Amino acid sequence: MFRKLTREKQRLSKEECLELLINEKRGVLSVIGDEGYPYALPMDFYYKEEDNKIYFHSGKYGHKIDAIKKNDKVSFCVYDEGFHKDGHWSLNIRSVIVFGRISIIEEWPHDIMVNFCKKFTSDIDYIENEIKNLSSSTIMLRLDIEHISGKIVNES
């Protein structure tokens, strides 16, 4: 159902893929938008390792939400800042692509929102205040992962 990588030597292990999901803060969510065109947008996210799901927060209305309501199949790409190997100018970038189905969650699981926010700040008072202030105007999205693959690419 999902394609294999064409360059097996560049494949990341499952552990390396999960490491990127745990450590990175942003990625690009792609949905099937109007007239069947892809619609891709940068999103902050939280990967919950225990249930192997990715969570996003979102406004309640807009292109993304309309697209998700029509078709729940999505992909999500995360990549790191890259690194240089000693003595080389080119950048090595690790990326992960996740395929799965996304759903809208009206009620925010509090623990997930707290952990989501902790990716950006450790100030618990600030986090609790933000959750309280945003809960009426935003929703949560949950991506159930069906397939994940990753690779490392050298820019040279």
Short mmCIF file of C-alpha atoms in Angstrom, two decimals:
data_model
loop_
_atom_site.label_atom_id
_atom_site.label_comp_id
_atom_site.label_asym_id
_atom_site.label_seq_id
_atom_site.Cartn_x
_atom_site.Cartn_y
_atom_site.Cartn_z
CA MET A 1 0.00 0.00 0.00
CA PHE A 2 2.81 2.42 0.85
CA ARG A 3 5.85 2.71 -1.40
CA LYS A 4 9.29 1.53 -0.39
CA LEU A 5 12.20 3.94 -0.34
CA THR A 6 14.16 3.79 -3.57
CA ARG A 7 17.49 4.45 -1.85
CA GLU A 8 17.69 1.95 0.97
CA LYS A 9 21.14 3.18 2.06
CA GLN A 10 19.55 6.49 3.08
CA ARG A 11 16.81 4.89 5.20
CA LEU A 12 16.53 5.94 8.84
CA SER A 13 15.80 3.29 11.44
CA LYS A 14 12.43 3.35 13.18
CA GLU A 15 14.19 4.66 16.31
CA GLU A 16 15.74 7.54 14.33
CA CYS A 17 12.33 8.39 12.85
CA LEU A 18 10.75 8.47 16.29
CA GLU A 19 13.62 10.58 17.63
CA LEU A 20 12.81 13.24 15.04
CA LEU A 21 9.12 13.18 15.97
CA ILE A 22 9.96 13.50 19.65
CA ASN A 23 12.55 16.27 19.33
CA GLU A 24 11.37 18.50 16.49
CA LYS A 25 8.70 21.14 17.05
CA ARG A 26 7.30 21.74 13.58
CA GLY A 27 6.47 19.93 10.40
CA VAL A 28 4.38 20.27 7.26
CA LEU A 29 0.89 18.76 7.24
CA SER A 30 -0.51 17.94 3.81
CA VAL A 31 -4.22 17.43 3.20
CA ILE A 32 -6.28 17.02 0.05
CA GLY A 33 -7.68 20.49 -0.49
CA ASP A 34 -10.13 22.16 -2.83
CA GLU A 35 -10.56 20.60 -6.27
CA GLY A 36 -8.21 17.76 -5.25
CA TYR A 37 -5.15 20.01 -4.99
CA PRO A 38 -2.69 19.30 -2.18
CA TYR A 39 -2.78 21.84 0.63
CA ALA A 40 0.34 21.83 2.81
CA LEU A 41 0.96 24.02 5.82
CA PRO A 42 3.51 24.26 8.62
CA MET A 43 2.20 23.05 11.98
CA ASP A 44 3.47 22.78 15.53
CA PHE A 45 2.93 19.27 16.84
CA TYR A 46 3.32 16.87 19.73
CA TYR A 47 4.14 13.19 19.23
CA LYS A 48 2.86 10.98 22.05
CA GLU A 49 5.15 8.01 22.05
CA GLU A 50 2.93 5.86 24.30
CA ASP A 51 0.06 5.75 21.81
CA ASN A 52 2.05 6.44 18.61
CA LYS A 53 -0.11 9.42 17.63
CA ILE A 54 0.64 12.98 16.58
CA TYR A 55 -1.39 15.89 17.94
CA PHE A 56 -1.89 19.38 16.52
CA HIS A 57 -3.93 22.38 17.64
CA SER A 58 -5.92 24.40 15.16
CA GLY A 59 -8.55 27.04 14.69
CA LYS A 60 -12.05 25.61 14.35
CA TYR A 61 -12.61 26.82 10.79
CA GLY A 62 -10.71 27.22 7.54
CA HIS A 63 -9.29 25.45 4.52
CA LYS A 64 -7.47 22.78 6.54
CA ILE A 65 -10.53 21.85 8.62
CA ASP A 66 -12.79 21.77 5.56
CA ALA A 67 -10.31 19.48 3.81
CA ILE A 68 -10.03 17.13 6.80
CA LYS A 69 -13.82 16.85 7.03
CA LYS A 70 -13.92 15.76 3.37
CA ASN A 71 -10.94 13.39 3.45
CA ASP A 72 -9.11 12.22 6.56
CA LYS A 73 -6.03 10.86 4.73
CA VAL A 74 -2.98 13.06 5.29
CA SER A 75 0.78 13.06 5.26
CA PHE A 76 3.05 14.89 7.66
CA CYS A 77 6.72 15.69 7.03
CA VAL A 78 9.23 16.59 9.74
CA TYR A 79 12.89 17.40 9.14
CA ASP A 80 15.80 18.54 11.26
CA GLU A 81 18.15 21.50 10.80
CA GLY A 82 20.81 19.27 9.32
CA PHE A 83 24.44 18.79 10.20
CA HIS A 84 27.85 19.02 8.55
CA LYS A 85 30.31 16.16 8.57
CA ASP A 86 33.84 17.26 9.47
CA GLY A 87 35.67 18.55 6.42
CA HIS A 88 32.54 18.73 4.23
CA TRP A 89 30.55 21.81 3.24
CA SER A 90 27.32 20.02 2.36
CA LEU A 91 24.44 19.65 4.78
CA ASN A 92 22.99 16.29 5.81
CA ILE A 93 19.26 16.48 6.54
CA ARG A 94 17.15 13.82 8.23
CA SER A 95 13.45 13.73 7.43
CA VAL A 96 10.43 11.64 8.32
CA ILE A 97 7.17 11.28 6.41
CA VAL A 98 4.13 9.95 8.22
CA PHE A 99 0.97 8.77 6.48
CA GLY A 100 -2.26 8.27 8.35
CA ARG A 101 -5.75 9.41 9.14
CA ILE A 102 -6.51 12.57 11.03
CA SER A 103 -9.50 13.31 13.21
CA ILE A 104 -10.89 16.37 14.94
CA ILE A 105 -11.04 16.25 18.73
CA GLU A 106 -13.39 18.86 20.19
CA GLU A 107 -12.40 18.24 23.83
CA TRP A 108 -8.71 18.65 24.55
CA PRO A 109 -7.09 15.96 26.67
CA HIS A 110 -5.41 18.17 29.28
CA ASP A 111 -2.24 16.08 29.62
CA ILE A 112 -1.66 16.17 25.88
CA MET A 113 -2.04 19.95 25.72
CA VAL A 114 0.35 20.43 28.64
CA ASN A 115 2.99 18.20 27.02
CA PHE A 116 2.39 19.91 23.67
CA CYS A 117 3.09 23.30 25.26
CA LYS A 118 6.14 22.00 27.14
CA LYS A 119 7.90 21.66 23.77
CA PHE A 120 7.95 25.47 23.72
CA THR A 121 8.11 26.56 27.37
CA SER A 122 8.51 25.04 30.83
CA ASP A 123 6.44 27.79 32.51
CA ILE A 124 3.47 25.78 33.87
CA ASP A 125 1.51 28.88 34.92
CA TYR A 126 1.81 30.28 31.41
CA ILE A 127 0.81 26.91 29.91
CA GLU A 128 -2.29 26.58 32.11
CA ASN A 129 -3.34 30.15 31.30
CA GLU A 130 -2.91 29.57 27.55
CA ILE A 131 -4.91 26.35 27.66
CA LYS A 132 -7.72 28.10 29.53
CA ASN A 133 -7.76 31.08 27.16
CA LEU A 134 -7.57 29.09 23.92
CA SER A 135 -9.86 26.17 24.70
CA SER A 136 -13.00 27.88 23.38
CA SER A 137 -11.49 29.03 20.07
CA THR A 138 -9.34 26.07 19.08
CA ILE A 139 -9.60 22.34 18.53
CA MET A 140 -7.14 19.49 18.57
CA LEU A 141 -6.32 17.21 15.67
CA ARG A 142 -5.08 13.65 16.17
CA LEU A 143 -3.09 11.84 13.49
CA ASP A 144 -3.30 8.05 13.74
CA ILE A 145 -0.09 6.82 12.13
CA GLU A 146 -0.47 4.09 9.49
CA HIS A 147 3.00 4.27 7.95
CA ILE A 148 6.24 6.04 8.75
CA SER A 149 9.52 6.24 6.88
CA GLY A 150 12.58 8.40 7.10
CA LYS A 151 15.81 9.06 5.30
CA ILE A 152 18.95 11.13 5.39
CA VAL A 153 19.85 13.21 2.37
CA ASN A 154 23.14 14.93 1.59
CA GLU A 155 22.65 18.27 -0.18
CA SER A 156 25.77 18.02 -2.33
#
